GROMACS .gro file of C-alpha atoms in nm:
model
  503
    1MET     CA    1  15.589  13.287   8.787
    2THR     CA    2  15.528  13.502   8.485
    3GLY     CA    3  15.305  13.343   8.223
    4GLY     CA    4  15.373  13.323   7.874
    5GLY     CA    5  15.263  13.609   7.595
    6LEU     CA    6  15.239  13.728   7.241
    7LEU     CA    7  15.165  14.045   7.078
    8VAL     CA    8  14.942  14.018   6.772
    9ALA     CA    9  15.022  14.322   6.553
   10GLY     CA   10  14.886  14.419   6.206
   11THR     CA   11  15.007  14.579   5.906
   12THR     CA   12  14.718  14.792   5.891
   13SER     CA   13  14.409  14.870   6.092
   14ASP     CA   14  14.123  14.629   6.035
   15ALA     CA   15  14.389  14.362   5.918
   16GLY     CA   16  14.210  14.119   6.161
   17LYS     CA   17  14.401  14.156   6.481
   18SER     CA   18  14.094  14.143   6.715
   19VAL     CA   19  13.952  13.822   6.562
   20VAL     CA   20  14.305  13.641   6.535
   21THR     CA   21  14.347  13.726   6.890
   22ALA     CA   22  14.030  13.579   6.980
   23GLY     CA   23  14.095  13.288   6.774
   24ILE     CA   24  14.433  13.219   6.940
   25CYS     CA   25  14.259  13.261   7.288
   26ARG     CA   26  13.971  13.015   7.209
   27TRP     CA   27  14.223  12.759   7.075
   28LEU     CA   28  14.447  12.802   7.377
   29VAL     CA   29  14.147  12.754   7.609
   30ARG     CA   30  14.035  12.454   7.454
   31GLN     CA   31  14.374  12.307   7.505
   32GLY     CA   32  14.339  12.365   7.879
   33VAL     CA   33  14.531  12.684   7.881
   34LYS     CA   34  14.434  12.932   8.127
   35VAL     CA   35  14.448  13.242   7.911
   36ALA     CA   36  14.358  13.615   7.900
   37PRO     CA   37  14.338  13.907   7.646
   38PHE     CA   38  14.514  14.243   7.664
   39LYS     CA   39  14.487  14.552   7.467
   40ALA     CA   40  14.697  14.838   7.625
   41GLN     CA   41  14.542  15.112   7.435
   42ASN     CA   42  14.193  15.107   7.232
   43MET     CA   43  14.028  15.379   7.021
   44SER     CA   44  13.687  15.273   6.979
   45LEU     CA   45  13.330  15.396   7.026
   46ASN     CA   46  13.212  15.030   7.073
   47SER     CA   47  13.259  14.970   7.443
   48PHE     CA   48  13.138  14.746   7.712
   49VAL     CA   49  13.081  14.757   8.117
   50THR     CA   50  13.222  14.500   8.314
   51ARG     CA   51  13.071  14.368   8.631
   52GLU     CA   52  13.286  14.586   8.850
   53GLY     CA   53  13.128  14.896   8.660
   54ALA     CA   54  13.454  14.957   8.440
   55GLU     CA   55  13.433  15.054   8.064
   56ILE     CA   56  13.656  14.857   7.814
   57GLY     CA   57  13.654  14.815   7.463
   58ARG     CA   58  13.386  14.553   7.338
   59ALA     CA   59  13.653  14.381   7.133
   60GLN     CA   60  13.833  14.296   7.462
   61ALA     CA   61  13.513  14.187   7.625
   62MET     CA   62  13.451  13.959   7.331
   63GLN     CA   63  13.809  13.815   7.364
   64ALA     CA   64  13.749  13.752   7.732
   65GLN     CA   65  13.455  13.548   7.636
   66ALA     CA   66  13.671  13.362   7.386
   67CYS     CA   67  13.898  13.293   7.694
   68ARG     CA   68  13.585  13.177   7.900
   69VAL     CA   69  13.697  13.449   8.179
   70GLU     CA   70  13.512  13.751   8.299
   71PRO     CA   71  13.628  14.094   8.138
   72THR     CA   72  13.804  14.315   8.373
   73ALA     CA   73  13.957  14.680   8.310
   74LEU     CA   74  14.299  14.522   8.343
   75MET     CA   75  14.246  14.384   7.977
   76ASN     CA   76  14.210  14.733   7.834
   77PRO     CA   77  14.366  14.987   8.076
   78VAL     CA   78  14.345  15.265   7.816
   79LEU     CA   79  14.022  15.341   7.625
   80LEU     CA   80  14.003  15.653   7.383
   81LYS     CA   81  13.651  15.738   7.262
   82PRO     CA   82  13.676  15.990   6.972
   83GLY     CA   83  13.463  16.305   7.007
   84GLY     CA   84  13.546  16.467   6.676
   85GLU     CA   85  13.844  16.468   6.439
   86GLN     CA   86  14.081  16.639   6.691
   87SER     CA   87  14.000  16.479   7.054
   88SER     CA   88  13.892  16.188   7.246
   89GLN     CA   89  13.768  16.106   7.584
   90VAL     CA   90  14.028  15.927   7.764
   91VAL     CA   91  13.927  15.637   7.982
   92LEU     CA   92  14.180  15.484   8.217
   93LEU     CA   93  14.101  15.160   8.409
   94GLY     CA   94  13.763  15.167   8.331
   95ARG     CA   95  13.677  15.559   8.422
   96PRO     CA   96  13.693  15.868   8.205
   97VAL     CA   97  13.952  16.093   8.349
   98GLY     CA   98  13.925  16.385   8.072
   99GLU     CA   99  13.921  16.497   7.710
  100LEU     CA  100  14.251  16.545   7.517
  101SER     CA  101  14.348  16.647   7.172
  102ALA     CA  102  14.546  16.407   6.941
  103ARG     CA  103  14.831  16.644   6.990
  104GLY     CA  104  14.790  16.653   7.383
  105TYR     CA  105  14.777  16.294   7.416
  106HIS     CA  106  15.069  16.186   7.180
  107GLY     CA  107  15.266  16.485   7.324
  108GLY     CA  108  15.318  16.342   7.655
  109ARG     CA  109  15.017  16.189   7.821
  110GLN     CA  110  15.035  15.855   7.639
  111GLN     CA  111  15.406  15.783   7.758
  112GLN     CA  112  15.293  15.875   8.109
  113LEU     CA  113  15.044  15.582   8.091
  114LEU     CA  114  15.307  15.326   8.016
  115GLY     CA  115  15.373  15.252   8.384
  116THR     CA  116  15.008  15.182   8.435
  117VAL     CA  117  14.976  14.969   8.125
  118LEU     CA  118  15.278  14.752   8.218
  119GLU     CA  119  15.141  14.705   8.565
  120CYS     CA  120  14.816  14.578   8.429
  121LEU     CA  121  14.991  14.343   8.206
  122ALA     CA  122  15.220  14.222   8.466
  123GLU     CA  123  14.932  14.123   8.686
  124LEU     CA  124  14.757  13.945   8.437
  125ARG     CA  125  15.081  13.750   8.345
  126GLY     CA  126  15.113  13.669   8.690
  127THR     CA  127  14.767  13.519   8.706
  128TYR     CA  128  14.726  13.341   8.385
  129ASP     CA  129  14.930  13.074   8.187
  130ALA     CA  130  14.923  13.302   7.875
  131VAL     CA  131  14.831  13.658   7.779
  132ILE     CA  132  14.750  13.728   7.419
  133CYS     CA  133  14.794  14.088   7.337
  134GLU     CA  134  14.650  14.286   7.069
  135GLY     CA  135  14.812  14.582   6.891
  136ALA     CA  136  14.665  14.874   6.748
  137GLY     CA  137  14.706  15.011   6.376
  138SER     CA  138  15.041  14.929   6.247
  139PRO     CA  139  15.373  14.872   6.464
  140ALA     CA  140  15.554  15.078   6.208
  141GLU     CA  141  15.383  15.415   6.256
  142ILE     CA  142  15.727  15.581   6.257
  143ASN     CA  143  15.583  15.910   6.375
  144LEU     CA  144  15.424  15.772   6.688
  145ARG     CA  145  15.722  15.516   6.780
  146ARG     CA  146  15.859  15.756   7.061
  147THR     CA  147  15.545  15.764   7.260
  148ASP     CA  148  15.390  15.407   7.160
  149ILE     CA  149  15.235  15.191   7.446
  150VAL     CA  150  15.023  14.953   7.257
  151ASN     CA  151  15.274  14.814   6.970
  152MET     CA  152  15.642  14.801   6.998
  153GLY     CA  153  15.652  15.003   7.284
  154ILE     CA  154  15.468  14.739   7.496
  155ALA     CA  155  15.655  14.451   7.334
  156ARG     CA  156  15.990  14.600   7.406
  157ASN     CA  157  15.909  14.664   7.764
  158ALA     CA  158  15.738  14.330   7.831
  159GLY     CA  159  15.971  14.124   7.602
  160LEU     CA  160  15.679  13.990   7.392
  161PRO     CA  161  15.725  13.806   7.066
  162VAL     CA  162  15.523  13.969   6.796
  163LEU     CA  163  15.311  13.810   6.511
  164VAL     CA  164  15.208  14.029   6.243
  165VAL     CA  165  14.887  13.984   6.074
  166GLY     CA  166  14.822  14.107   5.718
  167ASP     CA  167  14.495  14.101   5.509
  168ILE     CA  168  14.586  13.939   5.177
  169ASP     CA  169  14.230  14.026   5.049
  170ARG     CA  170  14.303  14.384   5.026
  171GLY     CA  171  14.627  14.306   4.802
  172GLY     CA  172  14.997  14.399   4.869
  173VAL     CA  173  15.026  14.179   5.160
  174PHE     CA  174  15.386  14.087   5.088
  175ALA     CA  175  15.518  14.443   5.055
  176SER     CA  176  15.313  14.527   5.388
  177PHE     CA  177  15.484  14.241   5.575
  178PHE     CA  178  15.836  14.344   5.447
  179GLY     CA  179  15.786  14.718   5.488
  180THR     CA  180  15.653  14.678   5.839
  181VAL     CA  181  15.969  14.506   5.947
  182ALA     CA  182  16.189  14.715   5.761
  183LEU     CA  183  16.076  15.041   5.922
  184LEU     CA  184  16.153  14.900   6.267
  185SER     CA  185  16.456  14.968   6.452
  186ARG     CA  186  16.718  14.685   6.517
  187GLU     CA  187  16.577  14.625   6.892
  188ASP     CA  188  16.195  14.603   6.773
  189GLN     CA  189  16.290  14.391   6.461
  190GLU     CA  190  16.437  14.124   6.716
  191LEU     CA  191  16.092  14.071   6.860
  192ILE     CA  192  15.901  14.039   6.518
  193ALA     CA  193  15.886  13.652   6.516
  194GLY     CA  194  15.679  13.620   6.189
  195PHE     CA  195  15.364  13.665   5.999
  196LEU     CA  196  15.007  13.548   5.973
  197VAL     CA  197  14.816  13.566   5.642
  198ASN     CA  198  14.435  13.649   5.700
  199LYS     CA  199  14.149  13.626   5.458
  200PHE     CA  200  14.301  13.411   5.182
  201ARG     CA  201  14.064  13.298   4.894
  202GLY     CA  202  14.208  13.018   4.676
  203ASP     CA  203  14.476  12.745   4.648
  204VAL     CA  204  14.716  12.796   4.929
  205SER     CA  205  14.982  12.631   4.710
  206LEU     CA  206  14.994  12.911   4.477
  207LEU     CA  207  15.079  13.151   4.767
  208GLU     CA  208  15.361  12.934   4.914
  209PRO     CA  209  15.618  13.057   4.650
  210GLY     CA  210  15.576  13.392   4.779
  211LEU     CA  211  15.586  13.299   5.135
  212ASP     CA  212  15.919  13.128   5.073
  213MET     CA  213  16.054  13.437   4.932
  214LEU     CA  214  15.925  13.636   5.223
  215HIS     CA  215  16.128  13.412   5.444
  216ASP     CA  216  16.428  13.443   5.226
  217LEU     CA  217  16.411  13.807   5.255
  218THR     CA  218  16.321  13.872   5.607
  219GLY     CA  219  16.457  13.534   5.788
  220ARG     CA  220  16.100  13.521   5.936
  221ARG     CA  221  15.849  13.240   5.883
  222THR     CA  222  15.470  13.250   5.815
  223TYR     CA  223  15.279  13.075   6.090
  224GLY     CA  224  14.961  13.039   5.909
  225VAL     CA  225  14.710  13.119   5.630
  226LEU     CA  226  14.377  13.178   5.741
  227PRO     CA  227  14.100  13.122   5.457
  228PHE     CA  228  13.845  13.399   5.425
  229ARG     CA  229  13.532  13.344   5.615
  230HIS     CA  230  13.207  13.534   5.608
  231GLY     CA  231  13.040  13.643   5.938
  232LEU     CA  232  13.334  13.657   6.163
  233GLY     CA  233  13.366  14.041   6.207
  234ILE     CA  234  13.245  14.021   6.551
  235ASP     CA  235  13.245  14.329   6.787
  236GLU     CA  236  13.464  14.543   6.559
  237GLU     CA  237  13.639  14.858   6.706
  238ASP     CA  238  13.539  15.091   6.477
  239GLY     CA  239  13.201  15.199   6.355
  240LEU     CA  240  13.310  15.428   6.096
  241ARG     CA  241  13.361  15.174   5.808
  242ILE     CA  242  13.020  15.032   5.821
  243SER     CA  243  12.859  15.376   5.849
  244LEU     CA  244  12.833  15.396   5.466
  245ARG     CA  245  12.474  15.419   5.320
  246GLY     CA  246  12.353  15.065   5.237
  247ALA     CA  247  12.616  14.875   5.420
  248VAL     CA  248  12.440  14.528   5.560
  249ARG     CA  249  12.541  14.426   5.900
  250GLU     CA  250  12.753  14.123   5.819
  251SER     CA  251  12.572  13.799   5.938
  252GLU     CA  252  12.465  13.436   5.811
  253VAL     CA  253  12.183  13.469   5.579
  254SER     CA  254  11.901  13.249   5.674
  255SER     CA  255  11.546  13.224   5.556
  256PRO     CA  256  11.257  13.337   5.751
  257PHE     CA  257  11.089  13.127   6.014
  258GLY     CA  258  10.749  13.270   5.901
  259GLU     CA  259  10.637  13.397   5.574
  260ASP     CA  260  10.789  13.759   5.572
  261VAL     CA  261  11.126  13.901   5.616
  262LEU     CA  262  11.165  14.205   5.848
  263ARG     CA  263  11.354  14.493   5.742
  264VAL     CA  264  11.557  14.693   5.986
  265ALA     CA  265  11.708  15.049   5.898
  266VAL     CA  266  11.988  15.187   6.121
  267CYS     CA  267  12.051  15.549   6.104
  268ALA     CA  268  12.419  15.585   6.058
  269VAL     CA  269  12.465  15.871   6.283
  270PRO     CA  270  12.795  16.050   6.310
  271LEU     CA  271  13.023  15.912   6.596
  272MET     CA  272  12.793  15.597   6.618
  273SER     CA  273  12.878  15.412   6.940
  274ASN     CA  274  12.798  15.034   6.995
  275PHE     CA  275  12.650  14.962   6.674
  276THR     CA  276  12.679  14.600   6.769
  277ASP     CA  277  12.352  14.640   6.956
  278VAL     CA  278  12.201  14.547   6.628
  279ASP     CA  279  12.391  14.216   6.601
  280ALA     CA  280  12.122  14.031   6.788
  281LEU     CA  281  11.863  14.153   6.537
  282ALA     CA  282  12.094  14.047   6.240
  283ALA     CA  283  12.117  13.690   6.397
  284GLU     CA  284  11.739  13.642   6.357
  285PRO     CA  285  11.650  13.416   6.067
  286GLY     CA  286  11.463  13.646   5.821
  287VAL     CA  287  11.561  13.978   5.991
  288VAL     CA  288  11.772  14.219   5.725
  289VAL     CA  289  11.967  14.481   5.891
  290ARG     CA  290  12.137  14.777   5.689
  291PHE     CA  291  12.280  15.110   5.753
  292VAL     CA  292  12.088  15.413   5.625
  293ASP     CA  293  12.159  15.790   5.580
  294ARG     CA  294  11.868  15.913   5.364
  295PRO     CA  295  11.510  15.979   5.443
  296GLU     CA  296  11.359  15.769   5.162
  297GLU     CA  297  11.553  15.465   5.285
  298LEU     CA  298  11.311  15.466   5.594
  299ALA     CA  299  11.011  15.431   5.364
  300ASP     CA  300  11.013  15.044   5.341
  301ALA     CA  301  11.157  14.976   5.689
  302ASP     CA  302  10.949  14.772   5.938
  303LEU     CA  303  11.180  14.907   6.238
  304VAL     CA  304  11.409  15.218   6.225
  305VAL     CA  305  11.691  15.193   6.501
  306ILE     CA  306  11.853  15.504   6.623
  307PRO     CA  307  12.175  15.370   6.798
  308GLY     CA  308  12.400  15.513   7.049
  309THR     CA  309  12.649  15.793   6.960
  310ARG     CA  310  12.931  15.997   7.137
  311GLY     CA  311  12.777  16.320   6.987
  312THR     CA  312  12.405  16.325   7.069
  313VAL     CA  313  12.354  16.696   6.954
  314ARG     CA  314  12.593  16.644   6.656
  315ALA     CA  315  12.368  16.326   6.549
  316LEU     CA  316  12.055  16.555   6.607
  317GLU     CA  317  12.190  16.815   6.370
  318TRP     CA  318  12.284  16.550   6.107
  319LEU     CA  319  11.937  16.412   6.128
  320ARG     CA  320  11.793  16.744   6.052
  321GLU     CA  321  12.030  16.829   5.770
  322ARG     CA  322  11.961  16.507   5.590
  323GLY     CA  323  11.590  16.525   5.629
  324LEU     CA  324  11.587  16.220   5.842
  325ALA     CA  325  11.451  16.412   6.146
  326ARG     CA  326  11.128  16.503   5.959
  327ALA     CA  327  11.088  16.138   5.838
  328LEU     CA  328  11.146  16.006   6.192
  329VAL     CA  329  10.888  16.245   6.355
  330ARG     CA  330  10.638  16.151   6.075
  331ARG     CA  331  10.696  15.790   6.127
  332ALA     CA  332  10.636  15.815   6.488
  333ALA     CA  333  10.302  15.998   6.431
  334GLU     CA  334  10.205  15.720   6.187
  335GLY     CA  335  10.259  15.459   6.458
  336ARG     CA  336  10.540  15.290   6.270
  337PRO     CA  337  10.810  15.129   6.492
  338ILE     CA  338  11.115  15.319   6.612
  339LEU     CA  339  11.380  15.217   6.862
  340GLY     CA  340  11.609  15.468   7.019
  341ILE     CA  341  11.907  15.340   7.203
  342CYS     CA  342  12.117  15.551   7.448
  343GLY     CA  343  12.202  15.882   7.238
  344GLY     CA  344  11.937  15.757   6.995
  345PHE     CA  345  11.678  15.785   7.304
  346GLN     CA  346  11.816  16.106   7.411
  347LEU     CA  347  11.756  16.307   7.085
  348LEU     CA  348  11.386  16.164   7.060
  349GLY     CA  349  11.312  16.371   7.357
  350GLU     CA  350  11.168  16.702   7.397
  351HIS     CA  351  11.515  16.880   7.468
  352ILE     CA  352  11.880  16.819   7.573
  353GLU     CA  353  12.080  17.033   7.817
  354ASP     CA  354  12.413  16.960   7.706
  355ASP     CA  355  12.725  17.141   7.890
  356VAL     CA  356  12.941  16.846   7.896
  357GLU     CA  357  12.961  16.670   7.547
  358SER     CA  358  12.885  16.935   7.270
  359ARG     CA  359  12.876  17.237   7.528
  360ARG     CA  360  12.585  17.361   7.328
  361GLY     CA  361  12.359  17.430   7.612
  362GLN     CA  362  11.981  17.366   7.567
  363VAL     CA  363  11.895  17.221   7.228
  364GLU     CA  364  11.559  17.105   7.116
  365GLY     CA  365  11.505  16.745   7.046
  366LEU     CA  366  11.275  16.569   6.814
  367GLY     CA  367  11.010  16.570   7.065
  368VAL     CA  368  10.869  16.204   6.999
  369LEU     CA  369  10.912  16.110   7.358
  370PRO     CA  370  10.826  16.299   7.684
  371VAL     CA  371  11.187  16.300   7.805
  372ARG     CA  372  11.419  16.573   7.904
  373VAL     CA  373  11.798  16.496   7.916
  374ARG     CA  374  12.052  16.676   8.110
  375PHE     CA  375  12.431  16.585   8.046
  376ALA     CA  376  12.602  16.518   8.371
  377ARG     CA  377  12.993  16.519   8.413
  378GLU     CA  378  12.972  16.183   8.585
  379LYS     CA  379  12.943  15.904   8.365
  380THR     CA  380  12.677  15.626   8.431
  381LEU     CA  381  12.845  15.284   8.390
  382THR     CA  382  12.628  15.013   8.509
  383ARG     CA  383  12.484  14.663   8.437
  384PRO     CA  384  12.111  14.670   8.484
  385THR     CA  385  11.855  14.390   8.479
  386GLY     CA  386  11.477  14.418   8.458
  387GLU     CA  387  11.173  14.317   8.269
  388ALA     CA  388  11.002  14.442   7.944
  389LEU     CA  389  10.721  14.291   7.735
  390GLY     CA  390  10.683  14.031   7.993
  391GLU     CA  391  11.036  13.906   7.948
  392ARG     CA  392  11.370  13.924   8.152
  393VAL     CA  393  11.608  14.187   8.008
  394ASP     CA  394  11.995  14.226   8.069
  395GLY     CA  395  12.176  14.530   7.963
  396TYR     CA  396  12.449  14.770   8.026
  397GLU     CA  397  12.449  15.172   8.033
  398ILE     CA  398  12.757  15.392   7.908
  399HIS     CA  399  12.626  15.760   7.911
  400HIS     CA  400  12.648  16.126   8.042
  401GLY     CA  401  12.305  16.197   7.974
  402VAL     CA  402  12.051  16.181   8.264
  403ALA     CA  403  11.688  16.118   8.145
  404ASP     CA  404  11.386  16.287   8.315
  405VAL     CA  405  11.098  16.067   8.187
  406THR     CA  406  10.757  16.266   8.235
  407GLY     CA  407  10.518  16.054   8.055
  408GLY     CA  408  10.438  15.765   7.834
  409GLU     CA  409  10.468  15.395   7.930
  410ALA     CA  410  10.767  15.242   8.111
  411PHE     CA  411  11.028  15.056   7.901
  412LEU     CA  412  11.340  14.943   8.072
  413ASP     CA  413  11.477  15.286   8.225
  414GLY     CA  414  11.327  15.480   7.937
  415CYS     CA  415  10.968  15.500   7.795
  416ARG     CA  416  10.751  15.410   7.512
  417VAL     CA  417  10.487  15.604   7.344
  418GLY     CA  418  10.277  15.422   7.067
  419ARG     CA  419  10.519  15.241   6.855
  420THR     CA  420  10.842  15.435   6.951
  421TRP     CA  421  11.053  15.292   7.222
  422GLY     CA  422  11.346  15.473   7.406
  423THR     CA  423  11.607  15.322   7.647
  424HIS     CA  424  11.965  15.384   7.768
  425TRP     CA  425  12.023  15.008   7.780
  426HIS     CA  426  12.287  14.875   7.527
  427GLY     CA  427  12.276  14.503   7.467
  428SER     CA  428  11.902  14.438   7.569
  429LEU     CA  429  11.815  14.279   7.229
  430GLU     CA  430  12.087  13.990   7.334
  431SER     CA  431  11.809  13.885   7.574
  432ASP     CA  432  11.630  13.611   7.346
  433GLY     CA  433  11.291  13.614   7.508
  434PHE     CA  434  11.268  13.999   7.509
  435ARG     CA  435  11.391  14.029   7.147
  436ARG     CA  436  11.137  13.783   7.024
  437ALA     CA  437  10.861  13.960   7.200
  438PHE     CA  438  10.996  14.278   7.060
  439LEU     CA  439  11.004  14.169   6.696
  440ARG     CA  440  10.664  14.019   6.729
  441GLU     CA  441  10.539  14.368   6.829
  442VAL     CA  442  10.719  14.516   6.557
  443ALA     CA  443  10.604  14.250   6.290
  444THR     CA  444  10.214  14.328   6.401
  445ALA     CA  445  10.269  14.708   6.377
  446ALA     CA  446  10.433  14.658   6.032
  447GLY     CA  447  10.167  14.428   5.904
  448ARG     CA  448  10.423  14.147   5.831
  449ARG     CA  449  10.387  13.782   5.853
  450PHE     CA  450  10.708  13.761   6.025
  451VAL     CA  451  10.769  13.486   6.306
  452PRO     CA  452  11.055  13.504   6.524
  453ALA     CA  453  11.233  13.173   6.535
  454PRO     CA  454  11.152  12.987   6.851
  455ASP     CA  455  11.510  12.865   6.928
  456THR     CA  456  11.749  13.122   6.835
  457SER     CA  457  12.002  13.176   7.119
  458PHE     CA  458  12.229  13.488   7.062
  459ALA     CA  459  12.475  13.353   7.331
  460ALA     CA  460  12.517  13.018   7.156
  461LEU     CA  461  12.547  13.185   6.831
  462ARG     CA  462  12.827  13.384   6.969
  463GLU     CA  463  12.990  13.072   7.107
  464GLU     CA  464  12.968  12.917   6.777
  465GLN     CA  465  13.150  13.230   6.608
  466LEU     CA  466  13.423  13.212   6.855
  467ASP     CA  467  13.457  12.828   6.814
  468ARG     CA  468  13.491  12.896   6.443
  469LEU     CA  469  13.761  13.141   6.516
  470GLY     CA  470  13.947  12.891   6.738
  471ASP     CA  471  13.908  12.621   6.445
  472LEU     CA  472  14.056  12.855   6.202
  473ILE     CA  473  14.381  12.885   6.416
  474GLU     CA  474  14.370  12.503   6.493
  475GLN     CA  475  14.325  12.390   6.133
  476HIS     CA  476  14.533  12.673   5.930
  477ALA     CA  477  14.820  12.782   6.186
  478ASP     CA  478  15.119  12.589   6.303
  479THR     CA  479  14.993  12.578   6.659
  480ASP     CA  480  15.313  12.387   6.802
  481ALA     CA  481  15.518  12.694   6.674
  482LEU     CA  482  15.268  12.945   6.804
  483TRP     CA  483  15.279  12.782   7.148
  484ARG     CA  484  15.665  12.780   7.124
  485LEU     CA  485  15.623  13.167   7.075
  486ILE     CA  486  15.397  13.230   7.352
  487GLU     CA  487  15.621  13.015   7.591
  488SER     CA  488  15.967  13.108   7.495
  489GLY     CA  489  15.955  13.437   7.302
  490ALA     CA  490  16.093  13.539   6.966
  491PRO     CA  491  16.348  13.300   6.802
  492GLN     CA  492  16.690  13.435   6.851
  493GLY     CA  493  16.914  13.574   6.563
  494LEU     CA  494  16.655  13.705   6.344
  495PRO     CA  495  16.805  13.917   6.079
  496PHE     CA  496  16.798  14.300   6.062
  497ILE     CA  497  16.624  14.424   5.750
  498PRO     CA  498  16.739  14.764   5.637
  499PRO     CA  499  16.684  15.046   5.649
  500GLY     CA  500  16.538  15.036   6.000
  501ALA     CA  501  16.364  15.309   6.185
  502PRO     CA  502  16.463  15.660   6.067
  503ALA     CA  503  16.712  15.824   6.327
   0.00000   0.00000   0.00000
């Protein structure tokens, strides 16, 4: 028997598809439904390693957590990792299979993957009571519809009803809803069941006349109006929107447990990957995390984090162009704390030999850590465990660079020299005991009277966030109507809205 399904699409990128999908998943699992997430094709530099060693988007790993199931490669069969403006690494069923230009991918390769995508979805639907699928961008990208495998392409082939999410905080949500439907073919429109308004501020009664008019215009109902809530942007797919100077990582603002706050500056390097590594820091009471791109912004930072990047050599050049490289070298010499993670660790070394990622050959690093890096064609995808600062640490590794550590003090798989630490391990700061021990060292080095709260559990905070997403769906959506969609598909007889898709 095939389980029920739903595709959560959006009027735009960042309309809230990922968190709405997670919210629906958490609501369903609390009702006793065995549910799984699915995203056919994901473009993201934020990825995760499953227990079987497969790389998938972090958003799908987060959604799996919302479902209380272990994430697998089936949940995100195609992952695209941008390496520049024109090309991406293609990760298929958790393993990299090559680099393709956008033209090459959309020119034929994407459509070839449809069979694999449908097989993965069918396997999930044969295992779970329901599969909640997430679309990408907008389903009305008329220039890409012919080769689409993530929005209406998957909906049509799998017979999925589609719920379109719109971010009303951006404005223009009614035009976006109407236009999305009106640019689809008759066959695609038959699957667009209705709409969900996201991030609404104010009195819902003032919105209702517009929702009634939208129903009259499209013949489709609105399944809910979700209020705006801070702190729910968990595990986003795209690091670009937070890479602007001065952007502060979204988190609940809490007073410090000790007398001082601790200031963390994250270098917003190009092609930043897994910037979610700093979420665990932002969750600590009294820790302020901001993204920076100028050397003067490092001056008052108690800790500087150089995060992962899909372009280590490019990030190194960027740091030098902006004067950040000199500031980092000076900071290390002064014994002021720096943490390099993955690509950030690699560029702190003596030199990088890269014939894989940038194909630039040998490049001099910042020379802060006694490390030499050689890029291998085979990608390392592991879930290591270990110990550091007397505490157990769990992490995951996603990298082509192989580090030869020639000195310093051992630190996870990397090393430490003075107050500069480097590791390939993503997610290490989510280990509560290690994070507290690390922050105590940073505070001592910075001369801050900061004390980590003794009871902060990152896993518990993540569960609270997922429950809040489930609460939003349960309290502000028509859950009975949503379940009918999931179980029975789109309503019959939905009207066609002209002009439809171009010929």
